[in-house]
């Protein structure tokens, strides 16, 4: 059986991580036993990344005919340098690709390209949080959803950008190969926990980390990696050589919540994810540091209601 084909569409001034994150997911899937046939296309002979890196081995659009089993991923680009005078070089190709029934995806600002083609008319979509208002204003015929990692409308996916391209790619792998295999891919990439499109862009693993306090980041990382055991403030304080009282104060200043609230939030989110992947309830409770399955059920249910 031929491997599925993933076609990465590259604009000039493409953002490297928007491209590389999704590429790595499908590459690692092959390393884990499920191969994808990766292609790179561009309307430009020698596209250049926003960081100045040039690309070779990029196929012209005219040489690649998309079929309904393909996945086309348009990586985000620097909007300020997006050359709209070149629209006719790529718009017909992308519209034709969508017409075949292929899966069409945008990462970050590439949602502007999908909107420009009309593919998002009447559909829900998203983009990076700093561009959602501009996207909605420029294309009033679409519905921009804020604070989502990615949004699906039929076979068109739009993601919030940068690292969320990884989340979207993992979701697409899971659609084809299941949650257990995708968990293996994520683990191989050292992605702690895959998020799905219904999670907000500021998932608990991103929430409360907008600060620059290295000690508090260390504490948060330790908590995430040791949820299966009892975690005390004294233990955390020793980790960063700060008194328990001072750590409690600094954590609240940096994150806006208490250490206890943070631990509970992370445990609830991890438990929700593990339950979705089909693990036994008792094992999930143990992995997340709950004393009993009933305690876990109650707290996870409470988080779902509050969200």
PDB file of C-alpha atoms in Angstrom, residues 67-220:
ATOM      1  CA  UNK A  67      -5.859  13.929  -5.360  1.00  0.00           C
ATOM      2  CA  UNK A  68      -8.517  13.425  -2.705  1.00  0.00           C
ATOM      3  CA  UNK A  69      -6.315  11.289  -0.465  1.00  0.00           C
ATOM      4  CA  UNK A  70      -3.616  13.963  -0.176  1.00  0.00           C
ATOM      5  CA  UNK A  71      -3.007  16.360   2.668  1.00  0.00           C
ATOM      6  CA  UNK A  72      -1.977  19.867   1.610  1.00  0.00           C
ATOM      7  CA  UNK A  73      -0.416  22.037   4.308  1.00  0.00           C
ATOM      8  CA  UNK A  74       0.196  25.735   3.688  1.00  0.00           C
ATOM      9  CA  UNK A  75       2.788  27.063   6.114  1.00  0.00           C
ATOM     10  CA  UNK A  76       2.485  30.536   7.594  1.00  0.00           C
ATOM     11  CA  UNK A  77       4.390  33.450   6.124  1.00  0.00           C
ATOM     12  CA  UNK A  78       5.357  36.989   7.047  1.00  0.00           C
ATOM     13  CA  UNK A  79       2.196  38.864   6.143  1.00  0.00           C
ATOM     14  CA  UNK A  80       3.913  42.224   5.724  1.00  0.00           C
ATOM     15  CA  UNK A  81       6.016  40.760   2.876  1.00  0.00           C
ATOM     16  CA  UNK A  82       3.277  38.650   1.267  1.00  0.00           C
ATOM     17  CA  UNK A  83       3.227  39.571  -2.431  1.00  0.00           C
ATOM     18  CA  UNK A  84      -0.409  39.690  -3.519  1.00  0.00           C
ATOM     19  CA  UNK A  85       0.657  40.587  -7.063  1.00  0.00           C
ATOM     20  CA  UNK A  86       1.502  36.887  -7.436  1.00  0.00           C
ATOM     21  CA  UNK A  87      -1.978  35.580  -6.560  1.00  0.00           C
ATOM     22  CA  UNK A  88      -2.561  33.978  -9.962  1.00  0.00           C
ATOM     23  CA  UNK A  89       0.625  31.949  -9.575  1.00  0.00           C
ATOM     24  CA  UNK A  90      -0.896  29.859  -6.798  1.00  0.00           C
ATOM     25  CA  UNK A  91      -4.625  30.534  -6.284  1.00  0.00           C
ATOM     26  CA  UNK A  92      -5.888  28.261  -9.108  1.00  0.00           C
ATOM     27  CA  UNK A  93      -3.690  25.399  -7.885  1.00  0.00           C
ATOM     28  CA  UNK A  94      -4.942  25.658  -4.296  1.00  0.00           C
ATOM     29  CA  UNK A  95      -8.585  25.935  -5.371  1.00  0.00           C
ATOM     30  CA  UNK A  96      -8.158  22.903  -7.611  1.00  0.00           C
ATOM     31  CA  UNK A  97      -6.576  20.956  -4.753  1.00  0.00           C
ATOM     32  CA  UNK A  98      -9.560  21.717  -2.532  1.00  0.00           C
ATOM     33  CA  UNK A  99     -12.002  20.768  -5.299  1.00  0.00           C
ATOM     34  CA  UNK A 100     -10.586  17.225  -5.369  1.00  0.00           C
ATOM     35  CA  UNK A 101     -11.689  16.701  -1.769  1.00  0.00           C
ATOM     36  CA  UNK A 102      -8.126  16.699  -0.425  1.00  0.00           C
ATOM     37  CA  UNK A 103      -7.492  17.798   3.154  1.00  0.00           C
ATOM     38  CA  UNK A 104      -6.366  21.434   3.071  1.00  0.00           C
ATOM     39  CA  UNK A 105      -4.596  22.927   6.092  1.00  0.00           C
ATOM     40  CA  UNK A 106      -3.178  26.307   6.989  1.00  0.00           C
ATOM     41  CA  UNK A 107      -0.729  27.050   9.745  1.00  0.00           C
ATOM     42  CA  UNK A 108      -0.707  30.461  11.391  1.00  0.00           C
ATOM     43  CA  UNK A 109      -0.948  33.351   8.892  1.00  0.00           C
ATOM     44  CA  UNK A 110      -1.499  30.997   5.951  1.00  0.00           C
ATOM     45  CA  UNK A 111      -5.178  31.285   6.883  1.00  0.00           C
ATOM     46  CA  UNK A 112      -5.032  34.605   5.014  1.00  0.00           C
ATOM     47  CA  UNK A 113      -4.117  32.683   1.851  1.00  0.00           C
ATOM     48  CA  UNK A 114      -7.028  30.258   2.261  1.00  0.00           C
ATOM     49  CA  UNK A 115      -9.345  33.199   2.907  1.00  0.00           C
ATOM     50  CA  UNK A 116      -8.065  35.012  -0.194  1.00  0.00           C
ATOM     51  CA  UNK A 117      -8.957  32.013  -2.377  1.00  0.00           C
ATOM     52  CA  UNK A 118     -12.513  31.977  -1.032  1.00  0.00           C
ATOM     53  CA  UNK A 119     -12.069  28.487   0.445  1.00  0.00           C
ATOM     54  CA  UNK A 120     -13.040  29.761   3.896  1.00  0.00           C
ATOM     55  CA  UNK A 121     -16.182  31.617   2.846  1.00  0.00           C
ATOM     56  CA  UNK A 122     -18.996  30.729   5.224  1.00  0.00           C
ATOM     57  CA  UNK A 123     -16.663  28.557   7.307  1.00  0.00           C
ATOM     58  CA  UNK A 124     -15.200  28.734  10.782  1.00  0.00           C
ATOM     59  CA  UNK A 125     -11.438  29.177  10.989  1.00  0.00           C
ATOM     60  CA  UNK A 126      -8.635  30.509  13.153  1.00  0.00           C
ATOM     61  CA  UNK A 127      -5.130  31.931  13.001  1.00  0.00           C
ATOM     62  CA  UNK A 128      -2.500  33.219  15.392  1.00  0.00           C
ATOM     63  CA  UNK A 129      -4.132  35.212  18.192  1.00  0.00           C
ATOM     64  CA  UNK A 130      -2.381  38.440  17.134  1.00  0.00           C
ATOM     65  CA  UNK A 131      -3.930  38.218  13.634  1.00  0.00           C
ATOM     66  CA  UNK A 132      -7.495  37.062  14.336  1.00  0.00           C
ATOM     67  CA  UNK A 133      -9.008  40.566  14.270  1.00  0.00           C
ATOM     68  CA  UNK A 134      -7.204  41.519  11.076  1.00  0.00           C
ATOM     69  CA  UNK A 135      -8.291  38.290   9.376  1.00  0.00           C
ATOM     70  CA  UNK A 136     -11.924  38.872  10.342  1.00  0.00           C
ATOM     71  CA  UNK A 137     -11.837  42.491   9.212  1.00  0.00           C
ATOM     72  CA  UNK A 138     -10.260  41.716   5.837  1.00  0.00           C
ATOM     73  CA  UNK A 139     -12.569  38.766   5.128  1.00  0.00           C
ATOM     74  CA  UNK A 140     -15.983  39.440   6.726  1.00  0.00           C
ATOM     75  CA  UNK A 141     -17.511  36.480   4.884  1.00  0.00           C
ATOM     76  CA  UNK A 142     -15.627  34.029   7.130  1.00  0.00           C
ATOM     77  CA  UNK A 143     -16.054  33.343  10.851  1.00  0.00           C
ATOM     78  CA  UNK A 144     -12.820  33.649  12.802  1.00  0.00           C
ATOM     79  CA  UNK A 145     -12.808  31.666  16.044  1.00  0.00           C
ATOM     80  CA  UNK A 146     -10.480  33.033  18.688  1.00  0.00           C
ATOM     81  CA  UNK A 147      -8.547  31.099  21.294  1.00  0.00           C
ATOM     82  CA  UNK A 148      -8.574  27.689  19.585  1.00  0.00           C
ATOM     83  CA  UNK A 149      -5.556  25.633  18.622  1.00  0.00           C
ATOM     84  CA  UNK A 150      -7.099  24.595  15.325  1.00  0.00           C
ATOM     85  CA  UNK A 151     -10.518  24.608  13.709  1.00  0.00           C
ATOM     86  CA  UNK A 152     -12.002  22.071  11.301  1.00  0.00           C
ATOM     87  CA  UNK A 153     -14.616  22.958   8.702  1.00  0.00           C
ATOM     88  CA  UNK A 154     -15.314  19.909   6.524  1.00  0.00           C
ATOM     89  CA  UNK A 155     -11.867  18.920   5.190  1.00  0.00           C
ATOM     90  CA  UNK A 156     -10.307  22.344   5.714  1.00  0.00           C
ATOM     91  CA  UNK A 157      -8.246  22.893   8.853  1.00  0.00           C
ATOM     92  CA  UNK A 158      -6.797  26.166  10.100  1.00  0.00           C
ATOM     93  CA  UNK A 159      -4.398  26.308  13.038  1.00  0.00           C
ATOM     94  CA  UNK A 160      -3.379  29.062  15.398  1.00  0.00           C
ATOM     95  CA  UNK A 161       0.222  29.003  14.360  1.00  0.00           C
ATOM     96  CA  UNK A 162       3.788  28.082  15.219  1.00  0.00           C
ATOM     97  CA  UNK A 163       3.699  25.101  17.627  1.00  0.00           C
ATOM     98  CA  UNK A 164      -0.013  24.458  16.991  1.00  0.00           C
ATOM     99  CA  UNK A 165       0.974  23.168  13.561  1.00  0.00           C
ATOM    100  CA  UNK A 166       2.391  20.210  15.480  1.00  0.00           C
ATOM    101  CA  UNK A 167      -0.938  19.715  17.248  1.00  0.00           C
ATOM    102  CA  UNK A 168      -2.821  19.774  13.963  1.00  0.00           C
ATOM    103  CA  UNK A 169      -0.409  17.357  12.284  1.00  0.00           C
ATOM    104  CA  UNK A 170      -0.674  14.950  15.216  1.00  0.00           C
ATOM    105  CA  UNK A 171      -4.460  15.144  14.977  1.00  0.00           C
ATOM    106  CA  UNK A 172      -4.297  14.209  11.281  1.00  0.00           C
ATOM    107  CA  UNK A 173      -2.007  11.274  12.060  1.00  0.00           C
ATOM    108  CA  UNK A 174      -4.426  10.150  14.774  1.00  0.00           C
ATOM    109  CA  UNK A 175      -7.326  10.278  12.301  1.00  0.00           C
ATOM    110  CA  UNK A 176      -5.535   7.710  10.162  1.00  0.00           C
ATOM    111  CA  UNK A 177      -3.588   5.599  12.644  1.00  0.00           C
ATOM    112  CA  UNK A 178      -5.305   5.950  16.008  1.00  0.00           C
ATOM    113  CA  UNK A 179      -4.532   7.494  19.373  1.00  0.00           C
ATOM    114  CA  UNK A 180      -2.097   4.846  20.589  1.00  0.00           C
ATOM    115  CA  UNK A 181       0.189   5.239  17.575  1.00  0.00           C
ATOM    116  CA  UNK A 182      -0.013   9.035  17.722  1.00  0.00           C
ATOM    117  CA  UNK A 183       0.965   8.953  21.385  1.00  0.00           C
ATOM    118  CA  UNK A 184       4.109   7.069  20.311  1.00  0.00           C
ATOM    119  CA  UNK A 185       4.911   9.731  17.717  1.00  0.00           C
ATOM    120  CA  UNK A 186       4.375  12.531  20.225  1.00  0.00           C
ATOM    121  CA  UNK A 187       6.566  10.767  22.776  1.00  0.00           C
ATOM    122  CA  UNK A 188       9.283  10.295  20.151  1.00  0.00           C
ATOM    123  CA  UNK A 189       9.166  14.049  19.502  1.00  0.00           C
ATOM    124  CA  UNK A 190       9.288  14.756  23.256  1.00  0.00           C
ATOM    125  CA  UNK A 191       5.940  16.510  22.973  1.00  0.00           C
ATOM    126  CA  UNK A 192       4.589  16.199  26.495  1.00  0.00           C
ATOM    127  CA  UNK A 193       0.910  16.105  25.671  1.00  0.00           C
ATOM    128  CA  UNK A 194      -0.995  16.485  22.428  1.00  0.00           C
ATOM    129  CA  UNK A 195      -3.772  19.052  22.468  1.00  0.00           C
ATOM    130  CA  UNK A 196      -6.818  18.866  20.217  1.00  0.00           C
ATOM    131  CA  UNK A 197      -8.753  21.513  18.383  1.00  0.00           C
ATOM    132  CA  UNK A 198     -11.210  22.045  21.196  1.00  0.00           C
ATOM    133  CA  UNK A 199      -8.459  23.114  23.569  1.00  0.00           C
ATOM    134  CA  UNK A 200      -7.834  26.813  23.931  1.00  0.00           C
ATOM    135  CA  UNK A 201      -4.646  28.373  22.631  1.00  0.00           C
ATOM    136  CA  UNK A 202      -3.681  29.034  26.235  1.00  0.00           C
ATOM    137  CA  UNK A 203      -3.895  25.410  27.400  1.00  0.00           C
ATOM    138  CA  UNK A 204      -2.853  24.834  31.014  1.00  0.00           C
ATOM    139  CA  UNK A 205       0.592  23.832  29.751  1.00  0.00           C
ATOM    140  CA  UNK A 206       0.915  27.294  28.249  1.00  0.00           C
ATOM    141  CA  UNK A 207      -1.117  29.203  30.793  1.00  0.00           C
ATOM    142  CA  UNK A 208       0.685  30.806  33.695  1.00  0.00           C
ATOM    143  CA  UNK A 209       4.019  30.575  31.869  1.00  0.00           C
ATOM    144  CA  UNK A 210       4.146  34.009  30.309  1.00  0.00           C
ATOM    145  CA  UNK A 211       6.555  35.111  33.012  1.00  0.00           C
ATOM    146  CA  UNK A 212      10.371  35.081  32.830  1.00  0.00           C
ATOM    147  CA  UNK A 213      11.134  33.711  36.293  1.00  0.00           C
ATOM    148  CA  UNK A 214      13.487  30.788  35.660  1.00  0.00           C
ATOM    149  CA  UNK A 215      12.964  29.321  39.125  1.00  0.00           C
ATOM    150  CA  UNK A 216       9.198  29.193  38.691  1.00  0.00           C
ATOM    151  CA  UNK A 217       9.596  27.580  35.258  1.00  0.00           C
ATOM    152  CA  UNK A 218      11.752  24.910  36.928  1.00  0.00           C
ATOM    153  CA  UNK A 219       9.059  24.298  39.515  1.00  0.00           C
ATOM    154  CA  UNK A 220       6.336  24.068  36.851  1.00  0.00           C
TER     155      UNK A 220
END
